[in-house]
Coordinates of C-alpha atoms in Angstrom, one line a residue:
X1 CA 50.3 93.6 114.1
X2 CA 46.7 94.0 114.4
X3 CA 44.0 96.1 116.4
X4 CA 40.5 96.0 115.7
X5 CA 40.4 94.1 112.7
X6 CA 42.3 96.7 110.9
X7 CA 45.9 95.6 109.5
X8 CA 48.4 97.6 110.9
X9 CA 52.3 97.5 110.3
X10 CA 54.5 97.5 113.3
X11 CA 56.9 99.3 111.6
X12 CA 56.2 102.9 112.6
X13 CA 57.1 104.4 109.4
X14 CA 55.1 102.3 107.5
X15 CA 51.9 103.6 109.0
X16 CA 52.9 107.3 107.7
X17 CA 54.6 106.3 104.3
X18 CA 53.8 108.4 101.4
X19 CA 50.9 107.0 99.1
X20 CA 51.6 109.5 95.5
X21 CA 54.4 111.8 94.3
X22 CA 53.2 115.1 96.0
X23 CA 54.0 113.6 99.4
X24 CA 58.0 113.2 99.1
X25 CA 59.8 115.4 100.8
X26 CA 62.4 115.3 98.0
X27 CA 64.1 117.5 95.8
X28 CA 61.5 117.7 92.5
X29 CA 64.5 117.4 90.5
X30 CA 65.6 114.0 91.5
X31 CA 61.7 113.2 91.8
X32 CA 61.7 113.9 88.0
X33 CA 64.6 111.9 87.4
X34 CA 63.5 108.5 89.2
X35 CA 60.1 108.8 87.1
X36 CA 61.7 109.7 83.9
X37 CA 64.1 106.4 84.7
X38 CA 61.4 104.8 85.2
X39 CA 59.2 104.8 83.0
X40 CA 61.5 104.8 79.6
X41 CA 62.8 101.4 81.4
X42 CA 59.7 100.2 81.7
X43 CA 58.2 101.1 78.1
X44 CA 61.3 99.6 76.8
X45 CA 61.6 96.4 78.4
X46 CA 58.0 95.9 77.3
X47 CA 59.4 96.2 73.2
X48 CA 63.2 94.5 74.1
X49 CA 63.9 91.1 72.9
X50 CA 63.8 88.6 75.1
X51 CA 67.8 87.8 76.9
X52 CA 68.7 91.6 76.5
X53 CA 68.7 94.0 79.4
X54 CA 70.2 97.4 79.9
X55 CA 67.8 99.3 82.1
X56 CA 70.2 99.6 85.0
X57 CA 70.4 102.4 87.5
X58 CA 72.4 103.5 90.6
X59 CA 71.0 105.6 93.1
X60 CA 73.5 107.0 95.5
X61 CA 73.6 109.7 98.2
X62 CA 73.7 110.1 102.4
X63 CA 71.9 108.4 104.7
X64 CA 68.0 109.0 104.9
X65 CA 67.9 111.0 102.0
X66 CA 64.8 109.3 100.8
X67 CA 66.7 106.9 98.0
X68 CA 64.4 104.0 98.8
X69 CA 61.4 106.0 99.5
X70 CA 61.2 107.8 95.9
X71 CA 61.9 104.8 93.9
X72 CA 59.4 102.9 95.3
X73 CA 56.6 105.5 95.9
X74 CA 57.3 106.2 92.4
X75 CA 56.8 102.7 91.3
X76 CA 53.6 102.6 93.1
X77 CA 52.1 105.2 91.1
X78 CA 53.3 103.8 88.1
X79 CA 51.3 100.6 89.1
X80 CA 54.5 98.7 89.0
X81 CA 55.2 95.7 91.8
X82 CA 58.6 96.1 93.0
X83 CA 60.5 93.0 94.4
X84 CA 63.4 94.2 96.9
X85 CA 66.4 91.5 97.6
X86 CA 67.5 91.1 101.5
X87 CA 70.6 89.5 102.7
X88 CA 70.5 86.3 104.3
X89 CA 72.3 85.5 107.2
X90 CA 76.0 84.0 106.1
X91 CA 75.7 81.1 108.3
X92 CA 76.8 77.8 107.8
X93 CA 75.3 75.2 109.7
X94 CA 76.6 72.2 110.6
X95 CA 74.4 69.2 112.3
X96 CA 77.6 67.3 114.3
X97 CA 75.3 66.3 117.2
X98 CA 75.4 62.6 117.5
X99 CA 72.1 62.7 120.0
X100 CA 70.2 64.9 118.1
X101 CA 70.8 64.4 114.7
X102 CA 71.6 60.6 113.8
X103 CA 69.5 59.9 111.2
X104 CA 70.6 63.4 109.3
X105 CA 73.8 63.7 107.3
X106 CA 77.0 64.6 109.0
X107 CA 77.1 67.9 107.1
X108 CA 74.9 70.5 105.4
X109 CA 75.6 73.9 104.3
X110 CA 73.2 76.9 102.8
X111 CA 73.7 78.3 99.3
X112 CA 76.4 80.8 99.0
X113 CA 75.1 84.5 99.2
X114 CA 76.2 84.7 95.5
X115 CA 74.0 81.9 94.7
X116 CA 70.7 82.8 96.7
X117 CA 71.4 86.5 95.1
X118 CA 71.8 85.1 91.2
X119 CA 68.6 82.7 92.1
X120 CA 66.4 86.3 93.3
X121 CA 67.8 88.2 90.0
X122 CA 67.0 85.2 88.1
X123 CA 63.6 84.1 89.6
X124 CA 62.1 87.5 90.1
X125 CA 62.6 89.3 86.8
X126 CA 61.0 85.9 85.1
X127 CA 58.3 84.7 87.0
X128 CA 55.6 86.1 89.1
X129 CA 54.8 86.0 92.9
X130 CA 51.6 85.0 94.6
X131 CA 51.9 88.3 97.0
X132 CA 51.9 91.0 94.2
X133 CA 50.0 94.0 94.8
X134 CA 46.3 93.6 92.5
X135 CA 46.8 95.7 89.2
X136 CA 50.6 95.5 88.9
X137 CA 51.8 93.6 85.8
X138 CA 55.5 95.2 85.6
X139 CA 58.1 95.1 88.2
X140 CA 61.2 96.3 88.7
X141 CA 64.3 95.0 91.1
X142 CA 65.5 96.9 93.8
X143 CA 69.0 96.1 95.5
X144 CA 69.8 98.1 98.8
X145 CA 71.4 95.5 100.9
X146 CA 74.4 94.1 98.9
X147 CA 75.4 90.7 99.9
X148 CA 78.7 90.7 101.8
X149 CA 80.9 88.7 99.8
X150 CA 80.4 91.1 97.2
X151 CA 81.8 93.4 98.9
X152 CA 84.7 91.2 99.6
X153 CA 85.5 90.6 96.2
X154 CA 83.8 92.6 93.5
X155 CA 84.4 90.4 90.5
X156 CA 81.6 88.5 91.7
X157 CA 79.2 90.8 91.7
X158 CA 80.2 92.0 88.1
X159 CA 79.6 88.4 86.8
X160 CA 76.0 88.1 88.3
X161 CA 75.4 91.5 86.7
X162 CA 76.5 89.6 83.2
X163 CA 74.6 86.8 83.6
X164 CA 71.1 89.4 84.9
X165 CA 72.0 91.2 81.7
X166 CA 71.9 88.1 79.2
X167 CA 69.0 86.2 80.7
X168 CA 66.8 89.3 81.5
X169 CA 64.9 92.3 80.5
X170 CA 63.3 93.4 83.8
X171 CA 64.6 97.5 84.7
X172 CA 66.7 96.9 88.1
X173 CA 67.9 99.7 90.8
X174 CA 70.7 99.8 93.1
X175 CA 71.3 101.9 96.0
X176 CA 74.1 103.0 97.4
X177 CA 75.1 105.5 100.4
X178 CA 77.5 107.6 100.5
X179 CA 80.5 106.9 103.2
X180 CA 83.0 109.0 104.2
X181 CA 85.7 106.3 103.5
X182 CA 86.6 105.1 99.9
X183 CA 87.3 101.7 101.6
X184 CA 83.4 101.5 102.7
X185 CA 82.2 103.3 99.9
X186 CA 80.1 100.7 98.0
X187 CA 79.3 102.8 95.0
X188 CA 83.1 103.3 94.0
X189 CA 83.6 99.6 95.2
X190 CA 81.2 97.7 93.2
X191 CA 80.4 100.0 90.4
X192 CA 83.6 101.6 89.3
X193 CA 84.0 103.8 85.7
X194 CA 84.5 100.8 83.7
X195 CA 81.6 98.6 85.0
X196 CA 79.7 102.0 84.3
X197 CA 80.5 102.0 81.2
X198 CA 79.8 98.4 79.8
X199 CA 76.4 97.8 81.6
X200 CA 75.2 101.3 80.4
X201 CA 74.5 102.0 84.3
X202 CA 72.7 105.5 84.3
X203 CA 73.6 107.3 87.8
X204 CA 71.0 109.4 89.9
X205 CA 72.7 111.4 92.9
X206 CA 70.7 112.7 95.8
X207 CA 71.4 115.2 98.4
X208 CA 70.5 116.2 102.1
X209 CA 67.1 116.7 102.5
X210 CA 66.9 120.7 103.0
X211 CA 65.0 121.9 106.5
X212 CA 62.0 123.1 104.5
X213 CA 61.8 119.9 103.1
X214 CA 61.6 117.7 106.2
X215 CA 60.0 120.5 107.7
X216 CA 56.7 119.5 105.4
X217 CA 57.3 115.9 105.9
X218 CA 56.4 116.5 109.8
X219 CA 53.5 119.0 109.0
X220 CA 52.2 116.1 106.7
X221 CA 52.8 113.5 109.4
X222 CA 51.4 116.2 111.8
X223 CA 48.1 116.3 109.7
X224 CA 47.4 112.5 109.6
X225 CA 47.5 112.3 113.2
X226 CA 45.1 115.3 113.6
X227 CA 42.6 114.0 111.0
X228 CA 42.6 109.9 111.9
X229 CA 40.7 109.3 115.3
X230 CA 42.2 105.9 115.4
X231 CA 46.3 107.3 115.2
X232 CA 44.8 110.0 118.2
X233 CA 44.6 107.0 120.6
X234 CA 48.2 105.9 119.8
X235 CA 49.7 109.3 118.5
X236 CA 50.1 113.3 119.8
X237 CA 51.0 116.5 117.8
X238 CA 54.0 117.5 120.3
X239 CA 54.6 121.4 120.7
X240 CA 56.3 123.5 117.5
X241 CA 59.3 124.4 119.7
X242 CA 59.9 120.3 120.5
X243 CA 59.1 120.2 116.4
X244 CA 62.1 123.0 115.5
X245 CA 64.5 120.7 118.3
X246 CA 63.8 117.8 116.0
X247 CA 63.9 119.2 112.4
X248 CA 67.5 121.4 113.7
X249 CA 69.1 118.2 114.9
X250 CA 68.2 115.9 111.8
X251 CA 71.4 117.2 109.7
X252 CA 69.4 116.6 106.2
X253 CA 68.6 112.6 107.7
X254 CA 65.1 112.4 106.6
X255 CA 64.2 108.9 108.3
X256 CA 65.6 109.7 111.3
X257 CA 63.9 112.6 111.5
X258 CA 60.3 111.2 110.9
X259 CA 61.8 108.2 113.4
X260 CA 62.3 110.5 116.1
X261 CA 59.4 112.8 115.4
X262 CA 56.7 109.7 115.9
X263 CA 58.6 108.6 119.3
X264 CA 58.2 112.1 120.2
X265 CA 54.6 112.3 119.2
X266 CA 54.1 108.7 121.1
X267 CA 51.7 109.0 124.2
X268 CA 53.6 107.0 126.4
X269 CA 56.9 108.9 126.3
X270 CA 57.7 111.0 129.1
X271 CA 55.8 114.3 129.2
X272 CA 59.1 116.6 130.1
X273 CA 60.1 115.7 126.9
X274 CA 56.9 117.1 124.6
X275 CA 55.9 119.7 127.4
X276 CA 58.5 121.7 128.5
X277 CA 58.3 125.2 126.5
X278 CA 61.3 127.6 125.6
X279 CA 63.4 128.9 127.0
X280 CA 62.1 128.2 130.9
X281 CA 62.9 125.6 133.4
X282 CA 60.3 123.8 135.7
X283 CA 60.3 125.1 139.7
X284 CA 59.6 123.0 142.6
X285 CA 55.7 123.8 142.6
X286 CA 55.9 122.9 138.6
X287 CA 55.7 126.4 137.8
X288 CA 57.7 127.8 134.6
X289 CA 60.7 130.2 135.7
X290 CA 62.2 131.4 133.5
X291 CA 66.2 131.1 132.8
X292 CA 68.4 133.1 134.4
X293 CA 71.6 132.7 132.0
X294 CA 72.6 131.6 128.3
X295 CA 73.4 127.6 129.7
X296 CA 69.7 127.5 130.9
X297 CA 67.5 128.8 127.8
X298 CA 69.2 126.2 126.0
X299 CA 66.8 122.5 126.3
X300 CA 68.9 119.1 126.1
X301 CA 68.5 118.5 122.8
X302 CA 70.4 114.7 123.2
X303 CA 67.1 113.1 123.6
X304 CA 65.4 114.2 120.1
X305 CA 67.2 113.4 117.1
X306 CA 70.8 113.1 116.0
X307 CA 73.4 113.7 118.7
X308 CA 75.2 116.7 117.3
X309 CA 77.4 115.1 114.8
X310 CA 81.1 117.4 115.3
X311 CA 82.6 117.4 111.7
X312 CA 86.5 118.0 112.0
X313 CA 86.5 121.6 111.1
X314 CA 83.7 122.0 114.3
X315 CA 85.7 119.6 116.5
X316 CA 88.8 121.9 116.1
X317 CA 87.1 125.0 116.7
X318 CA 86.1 123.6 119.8
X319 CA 89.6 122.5 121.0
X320 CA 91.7 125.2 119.7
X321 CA 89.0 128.1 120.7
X322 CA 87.7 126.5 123.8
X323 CA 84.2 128.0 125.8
X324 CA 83.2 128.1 129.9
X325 CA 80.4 128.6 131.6
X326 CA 79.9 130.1 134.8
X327 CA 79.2 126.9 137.6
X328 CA 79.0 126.1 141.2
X329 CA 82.6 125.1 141.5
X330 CA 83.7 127.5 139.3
X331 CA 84.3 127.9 135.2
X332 CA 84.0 124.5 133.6
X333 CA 84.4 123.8 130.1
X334 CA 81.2 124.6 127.8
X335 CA 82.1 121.5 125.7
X336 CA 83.3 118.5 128.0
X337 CA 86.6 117.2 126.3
X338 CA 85.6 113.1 127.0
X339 CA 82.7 114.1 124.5
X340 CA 84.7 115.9 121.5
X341 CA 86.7 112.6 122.2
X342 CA 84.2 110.4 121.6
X343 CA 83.3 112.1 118.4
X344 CA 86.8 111.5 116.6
X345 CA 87.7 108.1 118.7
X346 CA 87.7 106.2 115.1
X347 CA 90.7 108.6 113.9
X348 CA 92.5 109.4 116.8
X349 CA 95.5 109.5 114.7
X350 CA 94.4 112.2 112.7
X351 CA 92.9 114.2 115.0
X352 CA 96.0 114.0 117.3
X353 CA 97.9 115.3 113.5
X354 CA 95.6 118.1 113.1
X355 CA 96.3 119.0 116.3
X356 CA 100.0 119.2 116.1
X357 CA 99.8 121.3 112.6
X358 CA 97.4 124.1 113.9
X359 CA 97.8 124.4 118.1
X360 CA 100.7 126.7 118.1
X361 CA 99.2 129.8 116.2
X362 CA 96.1 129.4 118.7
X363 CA 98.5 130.3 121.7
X364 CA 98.6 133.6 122.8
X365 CA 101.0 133.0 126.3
X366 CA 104.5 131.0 125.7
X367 CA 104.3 129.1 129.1
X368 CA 100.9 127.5 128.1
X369 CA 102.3 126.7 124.8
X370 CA 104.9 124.6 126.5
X371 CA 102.6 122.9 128.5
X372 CA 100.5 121.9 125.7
X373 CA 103.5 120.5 123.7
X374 CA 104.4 118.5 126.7
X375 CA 100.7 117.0 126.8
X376 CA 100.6 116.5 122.8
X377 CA 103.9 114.3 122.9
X378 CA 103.0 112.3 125.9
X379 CA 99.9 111.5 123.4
X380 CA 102.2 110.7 120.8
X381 CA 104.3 108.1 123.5
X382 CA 100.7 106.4 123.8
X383 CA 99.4 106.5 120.3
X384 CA 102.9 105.6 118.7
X385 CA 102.1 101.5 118.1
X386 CA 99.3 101.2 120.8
X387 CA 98.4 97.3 122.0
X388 CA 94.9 98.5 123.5
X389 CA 92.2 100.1 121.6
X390 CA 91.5 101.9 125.0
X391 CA 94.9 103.7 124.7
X392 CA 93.8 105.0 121.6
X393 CA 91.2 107.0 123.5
X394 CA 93.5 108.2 126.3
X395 CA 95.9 109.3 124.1
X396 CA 93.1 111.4 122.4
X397 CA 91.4 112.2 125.6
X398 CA 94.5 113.6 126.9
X399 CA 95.9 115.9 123.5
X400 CA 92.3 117.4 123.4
X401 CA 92.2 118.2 127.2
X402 CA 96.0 119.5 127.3
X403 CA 95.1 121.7 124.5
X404 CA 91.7 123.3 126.1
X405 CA 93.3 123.5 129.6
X406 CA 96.6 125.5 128.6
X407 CA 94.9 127.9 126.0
X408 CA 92.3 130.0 128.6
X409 CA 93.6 133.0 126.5
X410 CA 93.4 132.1 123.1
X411 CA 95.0 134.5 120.0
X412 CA 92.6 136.6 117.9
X413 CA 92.7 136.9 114.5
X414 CA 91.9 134.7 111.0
X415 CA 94.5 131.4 111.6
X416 CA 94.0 129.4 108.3
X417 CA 93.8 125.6 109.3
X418 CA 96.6 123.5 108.1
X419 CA 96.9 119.8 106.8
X420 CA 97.8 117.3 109.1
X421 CA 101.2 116.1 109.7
X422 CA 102.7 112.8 109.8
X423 CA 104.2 112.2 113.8
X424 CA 106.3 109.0 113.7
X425 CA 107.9 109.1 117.2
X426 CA 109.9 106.3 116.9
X427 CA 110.9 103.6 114.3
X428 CA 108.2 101.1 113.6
X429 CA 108.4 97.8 114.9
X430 CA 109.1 95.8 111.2
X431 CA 112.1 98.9 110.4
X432 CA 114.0 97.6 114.2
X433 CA 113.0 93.7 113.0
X434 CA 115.0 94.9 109.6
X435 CA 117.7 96.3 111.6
X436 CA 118.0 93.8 113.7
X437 CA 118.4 91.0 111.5
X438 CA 120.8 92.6 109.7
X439 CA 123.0 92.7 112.5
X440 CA 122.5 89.1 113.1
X441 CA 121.2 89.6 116.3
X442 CA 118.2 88.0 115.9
X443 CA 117.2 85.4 113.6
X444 CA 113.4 85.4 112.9
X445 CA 110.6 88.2 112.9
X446 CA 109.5 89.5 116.8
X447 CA 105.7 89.8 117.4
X448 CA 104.8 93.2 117.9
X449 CA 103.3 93.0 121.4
X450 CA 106.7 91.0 122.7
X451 CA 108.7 93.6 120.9
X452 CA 106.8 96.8 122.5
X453 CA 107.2 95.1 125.7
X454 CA 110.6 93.6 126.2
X455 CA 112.2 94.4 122.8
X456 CA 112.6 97.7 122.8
X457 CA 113.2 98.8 126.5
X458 CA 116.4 96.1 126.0
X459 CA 117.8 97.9 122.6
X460 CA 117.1 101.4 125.0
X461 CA 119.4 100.2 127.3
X462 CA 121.7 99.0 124.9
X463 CA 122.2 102.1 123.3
X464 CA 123.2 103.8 126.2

């Protein structure tokens, strides 16, 4: 994108990315580490016969914790061009249209993603590119965006990293974040101990970015938009108070921080958002009154950065130790249950487990206790084998809300929380298919939906 003949990325970070090492907001430990990495790879690669390569490195840590941003700031200073690889599409196309496309042949497919990614090690480490920055002779590699069927089956990956390491010398990184599931977790995925150990893959781990941290990437993004007149017409420094919102609801995420900062600082976003000062409320003559209870001096922080991510610990809290608030019609929950729900809809299950190990100790009146239990094992009726992903969040919905509404008066005191439990209400449907079958009442397996829907109300009735 350009304005006034002066070359401007559309990419909004791009515009405030950082041009040396003193403007990272990173740790300077792991700083240190990249450029140490670094530059031994690239002094050796210089003196390394030709067909041998072992400068590998993985970079791993959360999301937005400036992984990308070092290395290649880093690489920058050390004048060296690096080539990043993206993954293409995994699209097949197929010309079958007899109108359109007689004279072509009846079938053509793209290169496998293993393929185009061998051809990028292969091409880029060897030969150079017409779009390299003037002054850079080295390079290095840089892997982010894994192609999928790697991730599919990891074998292949391992044999394009043989054939990288015997037909080159140029220093490569690859990035991984962290996931909170060891099935999505590409680092222990792709690059388990032994792969570690015969590549001679050196490891770098980064952390959350710390509030004082991100704190002086704003006041350095704060600074170029005070000192450019040309970023003025485009950009403005919102309040601190809108600033401490932003940096407090970043949990450690650098880029979304610096995202949500430069929408905040944008000119054309609504002025209630950069204007409004703390703790008052606007009037009907647009005068500031000030807040009158706890519920008002708090501003809606759900427009400026992260929604407040509930870890499990935080989710419970709020279930088993529920808060009101005074209101018009009367005490209502301080944290709506259809939202703690929709922070744990991916594990119902587990929540509804936690639940079930830890709600008993909470209750302080017998009566309510009952009532809870009666809500936590209809859950279990609707989460036992569910057909609908939907009834995975009304089950949820209604073990969370059965909880909050029957404990008003919850019990004092330290209540250590305990692991979850495993709540099997009923038999699964394979263990009736077993028993079934062995009884020679049926002869062949039952679909699962037929079987939760005719199946099992029939061997109900039977029993009795």
């Amino acid at each position: 994108m350009q304005r006034k003949g002066r070359e401007e990325s559309s990419d909004l970070l791009r515009q405030f990315e950082p041009a040396k090492e003193a403007d990272l907001a990173i740790h300077v430990k792991k700083i240190e580490e990249i450029k140490h990495w670094l530059e031994a790879a690239l002094q050796d690669s210089e003196y390394e016969p030709e067909g041998i390569a072992k400068q590998m490195l993985l970079v791993t840590g959360p999301s937005g914790s400036g992984k990308s941003v070092c290395v290649k700031t880093i690489a920058k200073q050390l004048k060296c061009d690096v080539k990043e690889w993206t993954t293409p599409v995994d699209v097949e196309l197929f010309y079958e249209d007899n109108f359109d496309f007689d004279s072509r042949e009846d079938k053509r497919s793209r290169q496998s993603q293993k393929q185009l990614f061998n051809d990028f090690l292969h091409k880029s480490s060897r030969y150079c590119s017409l779009f390299s920055s003037p002054g850079t002779e080295r390079k290095v590699l840089l892997v982010k965006d894994f192609p999928h069927s790697f991730l599919r089956s990891p074998e292949e990956f391992h044999e394009s990293l043989e054939l990288y390491q015997n037909q080159s010398s140029t220093p490569i990184v690859f990035i991984a974040t962290d996931a909170s599931s060891k099935s999505l977790d590409i680092a222990m995925k792709l690059f388990p101990p032994a792969i570690m150990e015969n590549f001679h893959i050196e490891t770098i781990k980064f952390n959350a970015v710390s509030v004082t941290l991100i704190k002086k990437a704003i006041k350095r993004i704060s600074s170029l938009i005070g000192g450019s007149a040309e970023l003025r017409k485009t950009f403005q420094v919102p309040p601190k108070a809108v600033e401490e919102d932003i940096v407090a609801s970043s949990q450690g995420d650098l880029r979304n921080c610096c995202l949500n900062y430069l929408f905040t600082c944008l000119k054309s976003i609504p002025s209630s958002l950069t204007h409004a000062p703390s703790g008052t409320v606007q009037s009907g003559r647009n005068k500031p009154k000030k807040a009158t209870d706890k519920g008002s001096t708090k501003r809606d922080k759900g427009a400026l950065g992260l929604s407040e991510g509930l870890t499990v610990m935080h989710g419970l809290g709020r279930i088993l130790h529920p808060k009101y608030v005074n209101h018009d019609a009367g005490m209502r929950f301080l944290h709506a249950p259809e939202d703690i729900t929709d922070s744990f809809i991916s594990q119902p299950a587990a929540i509804i487990s936690l639940l079930h190990s830890n709600y008993v100790s909470r209750c302080s009146d017998v009566h309510r206790l009952s009532a809870a239990s009666d809500c936590l094992t209809v859950a279990d009726v609707i989460m036992n084998e569910y057909r609908s992903d939907q009834l995975a969040s009304y089950g949820l919905n209604l073990a969370v809300r059965g909880i909050m509404v029957n404990n008003e008066q919850t019990s004092h005191g330290w209540h250590q929380i305990k692991k979850k439990v495993s709540i099997q209400l009923q038999n699964s449907a394979q263990l009736y298919t077993d028993e079934l079958t062995k009884l020679g009442i049926i002869s062949r397996p039952i679909p699962q939906k037929l079987f939760a829907s005719e199946y099992r109300g029939f061997i109900s009735i039977i029993r009795r």
